């Protein structure tokens, strides 16, 4: 089958979907849009896969636009059929099912894949990443049989997977290589508070834990072996140790790729008429793992695809962490050097705040428990506001006058 489209988007994840929404608001849009996704369903909110896993949310909460929206927007969608080949010179691509598509403009939005380390036993049945709706379904099916889960990685994704599996009734252990949880986002005190809370709920957490191998029987996982000789029986192993941008297709097509597909300020790749955004792109050596910068990329690219002169620039990103009912906020430099920190700890109410100031300006913040003022701190950090005069009350958020302002 042969098709033709003014704009083709490869990938139907969160970046592609945001781009479509932004394009829908443009006064003059590409004349025809075709989206080709490898997953078997329409776009969904990947961020909500954790509450979907634990049962706190239902499929309907996680789905994004319905089929009617695509129809109304005149967007054609192909699901469950990955693009396997792109011929940049002749502006044509081919999907696995053999659909040939001629395009005028092309966007790569192929996202990332879960990192799977080359460990003995990594290919055993029951060893998996946590990235897609299918991953959630596989975990839920396994959890329905009970048993033991080992989650490799004490970062955001690992903790969410672990909490989900624990809530589904699995005896769950988290293996963290470093000496504390969420070491990229939290300082030591916040990490300790988080660990105590999670352990109190029944999660088992091993820090300084390094995997030696994964054991199996008849092709199915049975245990995880640690370098210190400890053996952890396991019916399910979820690996959450980061992601790798999905750039195979772009690289094979001949686009300049480093860690990901290189783009300029217009989200333009090394080939004319070809763009990239989201976790598959790299801008000024940065790659992405949170939606905030991707939303700004989508807005810029929607304008560019419609002929506007829009440019993308890097901005600081705040992390609103959601570990199953525990509110955490973090932004800027954590444990920053040459600073004058401010700290508040209320163990009884499980509240902790730490702010790092350099020459009167906020350069980093960690909030645990009450995160209401996170966005305000982040605004002060971005604006480099001189907060020296407010030092005395800064830990308690903006003063009433500032709140009104
Ligand atoms: C469980 C979970 C929780 C998260 N929580 C947060 C959070 O709280 N806050 C936050 O900011 N971020 C969060 N993230 C990260 C966020 O989901 C990603 O940053 C975002 O999804 C990236 O969007 P993307 O479109 O670049 O990639 P994706 O959403 O992964 O979409 C890429 C799509 O491209 C498809 N694809 C790949 N190759 C091809 C091909 N050849 N042909 C066709 N299709 C292809 C893939 O199948 C996929 O559907 C979370 C991620 C996960 C997995």
Short mmCIF file of C-alpha atoms and ligand atoms in Angstrom, two decimals:
data_model
loop_
_atom_site.label_atom_id
_atom_site.label_comp_id
_atom_site.label_asym_id
_atom_site.label_seq_id
_atom_site.Cartn_x
_atom_site.Cartn_y
_atom_site.Cartn_z
CA UNK A 1 0.00 0.00 0.00
CA UNK A 2 1.30 3.49 -0.80
CA UNK A 3 0.30 6.68 0.97
CA UNK A 4 1.17 10.33 0.81
CA UNK A 5 1.17 12.89 3.63
CA UNK A 6 2.29 16.47 4.07
CA UNK A 7 3.60 15.66 7.57
CA UNK A 8 4.50 12.22 8.93
CA UNK A 9 5.28 11.66 12.61
CA UNK A 10 7.13 8.45 13.52
CA UNK A 11 6.15 7.38 17.03
CA UNK A 12 2.86 7.98 18.83
CA UNK A 13 4.00 8.58 22.39
CA UNK A 14 3.75 11.64 24.59
CA UNK A 15 5.91 13.97 22.50
CA UNK A 16 4.04 13.14 19.28
CA UNK A 17 0.69 13.56 20.99
CA UNK A 18 1.63 16.93 22.46
CA UNK A 19 2.86 18.04 19.05
CA UNK A 20 -0.51 17.05 17.53
CA UNK A 21 -2.36 19.03 20.19
CA UNK A 22 -0.17 22.07 19.55
CA UNK A 23 -0.60 21.70 15.79
CA UNK A 24 -4.38 21.58 16.26
CA UNK A 25 -4.22 25.12 17.68
CA UNK A 26 -2.27 26.53 14.73
CA UNK A 27 -4.20 28.74 12.28
CA UNK A 28 -2.48 27.21 9.24
CA UNK A 29 -1.58 23.52 9.60
CA UNK A 30 0.08 20.91 7.39
CA UNK A 31 -2.48 19.81 4.81
CA UNK A 32 -2.40 16.16 5.90
CA UNK A 33 -0.91 14.49 8.97
CA UNK A 34 -0.12 10.80 9.36
CA UNK A 35 1.12 9.37 12.67
CA UNK A 36 2.72 5.92 12.69
CA UNK A 37 3.13 4.17 16.05
CA UNK A 38 4.57 0.82 16.96
CA UNK A 39 2.42 0.31 20.08
CA UNK A 40 -0.94 -1.40 19.55
CA UNK A 41 -3.05 1.49 20.94
CA UNK A 42 -3.62 5.22 20.57
CA UNK A 43 -1.40 7.57 22.58
CA UNK A 44 -1.72 7.37 26.35
CA UNK A 45 -0.30 9.23 29.33
CA UNK A 46 2.87 7.29 30.09
CA UNK A 47 3.37 9.30 33.31
CA UNK A 48 0.24 7.64 34.70
CA UNK A 49 1.42 4.07 34.12
CA UNK A 50 2.43 3.79 37.80
CA UNK A 51 -1.05 4.49 39.22
CA UNK A 52 -2.42 2.24 36.46
CA UNK A 53 -0.10 -0.53 37.66
CA UNK A 54 -1.13 -0.20 41.29
CA UNK A 55 -4.83 -0.01 40.40
CA UNK A 56 -5.20 3.58 41.67
CA UNK A 57 -6.20 4.58 38.13
CA UNK A 58 -8.25 2.90 35.46
CA UNK A 59 -7.39 2.57 31.74
CA UNK A 60 -9.86 5.33 30.88
CA UNK A 61 -7.85 7.78 33.06
CA UNK A 62 -4.66 7.02 31.18
CA UNK A 63 -5.93 7.17 27.59
CA UNK A 64 -5.45 10.48 25.79
CA UNK A 65 -7.54 11.51 22.77
CA UNK A 66 -10.21 9.17 21.44
CA UNK A 67 -10.64 8.07 17.82
CA UNK A 68 -13.16 10.88 17.24
CA UNK A 69 -10.58 13.56 18.06
CA UNK A 70 -8.19 12.16 15.45
CA UNK A 71 -11.02 12.09 12.90
CA UNK A 72 -12.08 15.65 13.71
CA UNK A 73 -8.52 16.87 13.39
CA UNK A 74 -8.09 15.04 10.09
CA UNK A 75 -5.17 13.06 11.51
CA UNK A 76 -4.62 9.55 10.19
CA UNK A 77 -3.18 7.10 12.72
CA UNK A 78 -1.48 3.77 12.04
CA UNK A 79 -0.96 1.64 15.17
CA UNK A 80 1.06 -1.53 15.81
CA UNK A 81 3.19 -1.06 12.71
CA UNK A 82 6.70 0.31 13.34
CA UNK A 83 8.52 2.28 10.68
CA UNK A 84 11.46 0.13 9.62
CA UNK A 85 13.14 2.16 6.92
CA UNK A 86 13.44 5.81 5.94
CA UNK A 87 14.87 6.96 2.63
CA UNK A 88 15.67 10.61 3.32
CA UNK A 89 16.75 11.38 -0.22
CA UNK A 90 13.49 10.25 -1.81
CA UNK A 91 11.36 11.31 1.19
CA UNK A 92 9.71 7.95 1.58
CA UNK A 93 9.46 5.49 4.46
CA UNK A 94 8.35 1.92 4.88
CA UNK A 95 6.59 0.21 7.79
CA UNK A 96 6.95 -3.38 8.93
CA UNK A 97 3.60 -4.27 7.32
CA UNK A 98 4.88 -2.89 4.02
CA UNK A 99 3.06 0.47 3.92
CA UNK A 100 5.07 2.97 1.87
CA UNK A 101 4.58 6.62 2.74
CA UNK A 102 5.79 9.64 0.79
CA UNK A 103 6.14 12.72 2.98
CA UNK A 104 7.06 16.38 2.66
CA UNK A 105 8.08 16.90 6.30
CA UNK A 106 9.07 14.15 8.75
CA UNK A 107 9.24 14.15 12.56
CA UNK A 108 11.02 11.53 14.66
CA UNK A 109 9.31 11.06 18.04
CA UNK A 110 10.56 7.56 18.80
CA UNK A 111 11.25 8.11 22.53
CA UNK A 112 13.47 5.75 24.54
CA UNK A 113 13.76 2.11 25.57
CA UNK A 114 14.44 0.76 29.05
CA UNK A 115 18.12 0.05 29.63
CA UNK A 116 18.70 -3.67 30.02
CA UNK A 117 22.25 -4.36 31.24
CA UNK A 118 24.15 -7.25 29.62
CA UNK A 119 23.87 -9.49 32.70
CA UNK A 120 23.77 -13.30 32.61
CA UNK A 121 20.07 -14.18 32.69
CA UNK A 122 18.74 -10.81 31.48
CA UNK A 123 16.78 -12.54 28.67
CA UNK A 124 14.92 -14.88 31.01
CA UNK A 125 11.13 -14.78 31.01
CA UNK A 126 9.93 -12.58 33.87
CA UNK A 127 12.77 -10.05 33.52
CA UNK A 128 11.48 -6.79 32.07
CA UNK A 129 11.68 -3.01 31.86
CA UNK A 130 8.93 -0.53 32.80
CA UNK A 131 8.03 1.69 29.88
CA UNK A 132 4.79 0.71 28.19
CA UNK A 133 1.18 -0.19 28.87
CA UNK A 134 2.08 -3.77 27.84
CA UNK A 135 4.75 -3.77 30.57
CA UNK A 136 2.05 -2.84 33.10
CA UNK A 137 -0.23 -5.64 31.89
CA UNK A 138 2.60 -8.17 32.14
CA UNK A 139 3.44 -7.04 35.68
CA UNK A 140 -0.22 -7.19 36.73
CA UNK A 141 -0.60 -10.69 35.29
CA UNK A 142 2.48 -11.87 37.16
CA UNK A 143 1.47 -10.11 40.38
CA UNK A 144 -1.92 -11.83 40.29
CA UNK A 145 -0.04 -15.08 41.05
CA UNK A 146 1.66 -13.48 44.10
CA UNK A 147 5.28 -14.31 44.82
CA UNK A 148 8.41 -12.20 44.96
CA UNK A 149 9.48 -9.22 42.87
CA UNK A 150 12.90 -7.64 42.68
CA UNK A 151 13.10 -4.12 41.28
CA UNK A 152 16.53 -3.07 40.08
CA UNK A 153 16.99 0.70 40.53
CA UNK A 154 15.98 3.00 43.37
CA UNK A 155 15.24 5.98 41.14
CA UNK A 156 11.82 7.42 40.46
CA UNK A 157 10.68 4.73 38.06
CA UNK A 158 12.02 1.86 40.18
CA UNK A 159 10.26 3.11 43.31
CA UNK A 160 6.98 3.56 41.46
CA UNK A 161 7.17 0.06 40.00
CA UNK A 162 8.06 -1.34 43.42
CA UNK A 163 5.21 0.43 45.19
CA UNK A 164 2.79 -0.74 42.51
CA UNK A 165 3.91 -4.37 42.82
CA UNK A 166 3.82 -4.22 46.61
CA UNK A 167 0.26 -2.89 46.49
CA UNK A 168 -0.65 -5.74 44.15
CA UNK A 169 0.49 -8.15 46.85
CA UNK A 170 4.01 -9.10 45.79
CA UNK A 171 6.80 -9.32 48.34
CA UNK A 172 8.96 -6.61 46.78
CA UNK A 173 12.64 -5.74 47.15
CA UNK A 174 14.31 -2.68 45.64
CA UNK A 175 18.00 -2.87 44.79
CA UNK A 176 19.77 0.47 44.79
CA UNK A 177 23.39 0.55 43.64
CA UNK A 178 24.22 3.80 45.46
CA UNK A 179 23.94 4.41 49.17
CA UNK A 180 20.56 6.16 49.01
CA UNK A 181 17.28 6.39 47.11
CA UNK A 182 16.62 9.04 44.44
CA UNK A 183 20.19 10.20 44.83
CA UNK A 184 19.88 12.52 41.82
CA UNK A 185 16.89 14.43 43.16
CA UNK A 186 17.12 14.29 46.98
CA UNK A 187 19.68 15.12 49.63
CA UNK A 188 20.55 12.62 52.33
CA UNK A 189 17.86 13.63 54.87
CA UNK A 190 15.02 13.51 52.34
CA UNK A 191 16.29 10.16 51.05
CA UNK A 192 16.33 8.72 54.56
CA UNK A 193 12.79 9.98 55.25
CA UNK A 194 11.60 8.44 51.99
CA UNK A 195 13.29 5.12 52.70
CA UNK A 196 11.80 4.98 56.22
CA UNK A 197 8.32 5.71 54.86
CA UNK A 198 8.57 3.07 52.12
CA UNK A 199 10.00 0.45 54.49
CA UNK A 200 7.19 1.25 56.92
CA UNK A 201 4.77 0.32 54.16
CA UNK A 202 6.46 -3.06 53.71
CA UNK A 203 8.92 -2.48 50.87
CA UNK A 204 12.36 -4.06 51.26
CA UNK A 205 15.18 -1.76 50.23
CA UNK A 206 18.79 -2.80 49.79
CA UNK A 207 21.27 0.02 49.17
CA UNK A 208 24.82 -0.55 47.90
CA UNK A 209 23.43 -3.61 46.10
CA UNK A 210 25.11 -4.75 42.89
CA UNK A 211 23.74 -7.56 40.74
CA UNK A 212 26.03 -10.37 39.67
CA UNK A 213 23.55 -12.38 37.60
CA UNK A 214 19.95 -13.46 37.22
CA UNK A 215 19.14 -17.14 37.67
CA UNK A 216 16.39 -19.09 36.00
CA UNK A 217 14.83 -22.48 35.55
CA UNK A 218 13.31 -23.69 32.27
CA UNK A 219 13.75 -20.22 30.81
CA UNK A 220 11.97 -18.42 33.66
CA UNK A 221 13.56 -16.19 36.30
CA UNK A 222 13.96 -17.70 39.77
CA UNK A 223 16.46 -15.48 41.60
CA UNK A 224 18.79 -12.51 41.54
CA UNK A 225 22.39 -13.03 42.66
CA UNK A 226 24.19 -10.07 44.22
CA UNK A 227 27.94 -9.46 44.06
CA UNK A 228 28.15 -9.94 47.85
CA UNK A 229 26.92 -13.52 47.40
CA UNK A 230 23.36 -12.89 48.56
CA UNK A 231 20.64 -14.71 46.63
CA UNK A 232 17.20 -13.14 46.34
CA UNK A 233 14.45 -15.49 45.14
CA UNK A 234 12.40 -13.75 42.43
CA UNK A 235 9.36 -14.52 40.28
CA UNK A 236 9.58 -11.14 38.56
CA UNK A 237 12.52 -8.79 38.00
CA UNK A 238 11.82 -5.23 36.87
CA UNK A 239 14.86 -3.34 35.62
CA UNK A 240 14.55 0.43 36.05
CA UNK A 241 18.06 1.78 35.64
CA UNK A 242 17.46 4.45 33.04
CA UNK A 243 16.65 4.65 29.36
CA UNK A 244 18.42 4.74 26.01
CA UNK A 245 17.08 7.03 23.26
CA UNK A 246 15.56 5.04 20.38
CA UNK A 247 17.63 6.22 17.43
CA UNK A 248 18.25 3.06 15.40
CA UNK A 249 15.92 4.10 12.57
CA UNK A 250 17.28 7.67 12.43
CA UNK A 251 20.90 6.49 12.52
CA UNK A 252 20.32 3.96 9.75
CA UNK A 253 18.63 6.65 7.67
CA UNK A 254 21.79 8.73 7.96
CA UNK A 255 20.78 11.47 10.43
CA UNK A 256 23.52 12.84 12.68
CA UNK A 257 23.17 11.09 16.02
CA UNK A 258 25.28 11.25 19.12
CA UNK A 259 23.55 9.74 22.15
CA UNK A 260 20.31 10.78 20.45
CA UNK A 261 19.23 12.53 17.21
CA UNK A 262 20.96 15.88 17.07
CA UNK A 263 18.65 18.86 16.63
CA UNK A 264 19.15 22.62 16.41
CA UNK A 265 17.07 25.40 17.99
CA UNK A 266 14.24 24.72 15.46
CA UNK A 267 14.21 21.00 16.40
CA UNK A 268 15.61 20.44 12.92
CA UNK A 269 17.89 17.42 12.39
CA UNK A 270 20.91 17.25 10.09
CA UNK A 271 18.62 16.63 7.08
CA UNK A 272 16.39 19.23 5.47
CA UNK A 273 12.67 18.85 6.29
CA UNK A 274 13.33 16.28 9.04
CA UNK A 275 12.78 17.11 12.73
CA UNK A 276 12.96 15.30 16.06
CA UNK A 277 11.62 15.92 19.55
CA UNK A 278 11.20 14.20 22.89
CA UNK A 279 13.43 11.56 24.41
CA UNK A 280 14.87 10.56 21.02
CA UNK A 281 16.45 13.98 20.44
CA UNK A 282 19.58 15.67 21.69
CA UNK A 283 19.98 19.43 21.91
CA UNK A 284 23.31 20.98 22.89
CA UNK A 285 24.43 17.60 24.29
CA UNK A 286 21.31 17.34 26.50
CA UNK A 287 18.91 14.41 26.29
CA UNK A 288 15.54 14.25 28.03
CA UNK A 289 13.67 12.13 30.56
CA UNK A 290 10.91 14.43 31.82
CA UNK A 291 7.96 15.92 29.99
CA UNK A 292 8.46 19.61 30.89
CA UNK A 293 11.19 20.36 28.30
CA UNK A 294 9.42 18.10 25.78
CA UNK A 295 6.25 20.23 26.05
CA UNK A 296 8.33 23.30 25.14
CA UNK A 297 9.91 21.41 22.24
CA UNK A 298 6.45 20.45 20.94
CA UNK A 299 5.26 24.05 21.08
CA UNK A 300 8.33 25.25 19.19
CA UNK A 301 8.13 22.49 16.59
CA UNK A 302 4.40 23.03 15.97
CA UNK A 303 5.21 26.64 15.12
CA UNK A 304 8.20 25.70 12.95
CA UNK A 305 6.16 23.10 11.00
CA UNK A 306 3.62 25.82 10.29
CA UNK A 307 6.23 28.22 8.95
CA UNK A 308 6.91 30.31 12.06
CA UNK A 309 10.35 31.30 13.30
CA UNK A 310 10.24 29.64 16.74
CA UNK A 311 13.33 28.62 18.71
CA UNK A 312 13.93 26.18 21.55
CA UNK A 313 16.25 27.01 24.44
CA UNK A 314 17.17 24.99 27.51
CA UNK A 315 15.61 26.02 30.84
CA UNK A 316 16.01 24.65 34.36
CA UNK A 317 13.58 21.82 35.17
CA UNK A 318 11.88 21.19 38.50
CA UNK A 319 10.96 17.64 39.49
CA UNK A 320 7.61 17.09 41.12
CA UNK A 321 8.07 13.53 42.26
CA UNK A 322 5.16 11.25 42.89
CA UNK A 323 6.08 8.14 44.75
CA UNK A 324 2.66 6.79 45.43
CA UNK A 325 1.20 9.30 47.85
CA UNK A 326 4.49 10.79 49.03
CA UNK A 327 4.93 14.39 47.90
CA UNK A 328 8.45 15.37 46.95
CA UNK A 329 9.79 18.36 45.08
CA UNK A 330 13.28 19.07 43.92
CA UNK A 331 14.88 21.69 41.71
CA UNK A 332 18.29 23.15 40.94
CA UNK A 333 21.55 22.12 42.56
CA UNK A 334 21.08 19.65 45.41
CA UNK A 335 23.80 19.71 48.07
CA UNK A 336 25.28 22.70 46.21
CA UNK A 337 28.77 23.82 47.19
CA UNK A 338 29.65 27.37 48.37
CA UNK A 339 26.11 28.00 49.59
CA UNK A 340 24.32 29.10 52.74
CA UNK A 341 21.63 26.40 53.22
CA UNK A 342 18.41 26.75 55.20
CA UNK A 343 16.80 23.66 56.70
CA UNK A 344 13.52 22.75 58.43
CA UNK A 345 12.72 19.29 59.79
CA UNK A 346 9.50 18.26 61.54
CA UNK A 347 9.78 14.52 62.15
CA UNK A 348 6.38 14.30 63.82
CA UNK A 349 4.57 15.52 60.70
CA UNK A 350 7.05 14.02 58.23
CA UNK A 351 7.99 17.40 56.79
CA UNK A 352 11.38 18.49 55.54
CA UNK A 353 12.59 21.43 53.51
CA UNK A 354 16.07 22.43 52.51
CA UNK A 355 17.00 25.45 50.44
CA UNK A 356 20.45 26.29 49.10
CA UNK A 357 21.23 29.99 48.61
CA UNK A 358 24.27 31.48 46.95
CA UNK A 359 24.81 35.24 47.39
CA UNK A 360 21.17 35.64 48.38
CA UNK A 361 19.77 33.77 45.34
CA UNK A 362 18.11 30.36 45.55
CA UNK A 363 20.10 27.74 43.62
CA UNK A 364 18.47 24.51 44.84
CA UNK A 365 15.51 23.19 46.85
CA UNK A 366 14.28 19.88 48.23
CA UNK A 367 10.82 19.60 49.80
CA UNK A 368 9.45 16.47 51.44
CA UNK A 369 5.86 16.23 52.70
CA UNK A 370 4.49 19.70 52.07
CA UNK A 371 5.42 20.66 48.52
CA UNK A 372 2.90 23.50 48.07
CA UNK A 373 5.56 26.14 47.66
CA UNK A 374 7.70 24.18 45.20
CA UNK A 375 6.55 26.10 42.12
CA UNK A 376 7.16 29.41 43.93
CA UNK A 377 10.71 28.41 44.90
CA UNK A 378 11.29 27.29 41.33
CA UNK A 379 10.14 30.68 40.01
CA UNK A 380 12.57 32.46 42.38
CA UNK A 381 15.36 30.13 41.26
CA UNK A 382 14.68 30.75 37.56
CA UNK A 383 14.40 34.52 38.08
CA UNK A 384 17.58 34.53 40.27
CA UNK A 385 15.64 36.75 42.72
CA UNK A 386 17.70 38.26 45.55
CA UNK A 387 16.05 36.63 48.58
CA UNK A 388 18.68 37.73 51.10
CA UNK A 389 16.25 40.01 52.95
CA UNK A 390 13.68 37.17 53.28
CA UNK A 391 16.10 34.61 54.67
CA UNK A 392 14.33 34.46 58.05
CA UNK A 393 10.97 33.36 56.63
CA UNK A 394 12.01 31.76 53.35
CA UNK A 395 11.47 28.18 54.53
CA UNK A 396 7.77 28.95 54.95
CA UNK A 397 7.12 30.01 51.36
CA UNK A 398 6.16 33.41 50.03
CA UNK A 399 4.96 36.10 52.46
CA UNK A 400 1.25 37.05 52.05
CA UNK A 401 2.23 40.15 50.01
CA UNK A 402 4.32 38.05 47.64
CA UNK A 403 1.51 35.51 47.30
CA UNK A 404 -0.82 38.26 46.13
CA UNK A 405 1.84 39.57 43.73
C1 LIG B 1 6.20 4.77 34.30
C2 LIG B 1 6.70 6.11 33.89
C3 LIG B 1 6.43 7.22 34.70
C4 LIG B 1 6.89 8.47 34.31
N1 LIG B 1 6.62 9.54 35.14
C5 LIG B 1 7.02 10.77 34.75
C6 LIG B 1 6.71 11.91 35.57
O1 LIG B 1 6.12 11.80 36.65
N2 LIG B 1 7.10 13.14 35.12
C7 LIG B 1 7.74 13.31 33.93
O2 LIG B 1 8.05 14.45 33.56
N3 LIG B 1 8.05 12.24 33.13
C8 LIG B 1 7.71 10.99 33.51
N4 LIG B 1 8.02 9.91 32.71
C9 LIG B 1 8.77 10.13 31.46
C10 LIG B 1 7.83 10.52 30.31
O3 LIG B 1 6.83 9.56 30.18
C11 LIG B 1 8.67 10.60 29.03
O4 LIG B 1 9.58 11.66 29.17
C12 LIG B 1 7.80 10.83 27.79
O5 LIG B 1 6.91 9.76 27.59
C13 LIG B 1 8.69 10.96 26.55
O6 LIG B 1 7.90 11.10 25.42
P1 LIG B 1 8.40 10.57 23.99
O7 LIG B 1 7.26 10.75 23.06
O8 LIG B 1 9.71 11.16 23.67
O9 LIG B 1 8.64 9.01 24.19
P2 LIG B 1 7.53 7.89 24.38
O10 LIG B 1 6.39 8.42 25.18
O11 LIG B 1 8.24 6.69 24.85
O12 LIG B 1 6.98 7.64 22.91
C14 LIG B 1 7.77 7.10 21.88
C15 LIG B 1 6.89 6.23 21.03
O13 LIG B 1 7.54 5.94 19.80
C16 LIG B 1 7.29 4.59 19.45
N5 LIG B 1 8.30 4.14 18.48
C17 LIG B 1 9.62 3.89 18.68
N6 LIG B 1 10.20 3.50 17.52
C18 LIG B 1 9.23 3.50 16.57
C19 LIG B 1 9.21 3.19 15.19
N7 LIG B 1 10.29 2.80 14.53
N8 LIG B 1 8.03 3.29 14.52
C20 LIG B 1 6.90 3.71 15.16
N9 LIG B 1 6.86 4.01 16.48
C21 LIG B 1 8.02 3.92 17.18
C22 LIG B 1 7.35 3.87 20.79
O14 LIG B 1 6.72 2.62 20.73
C23 LIG B 1 6.59 4.87 21.67
O15 LIG B 1 5.21 4.63 21.64
C24 LIG B 1 7.60 8.63 33.08
C25 LIG B 1 7.89 7.52 32.28
C26 LIG B 1 7.44 6.27 32.67
C27 LIG B 1 7.75 5.08 31.80
#
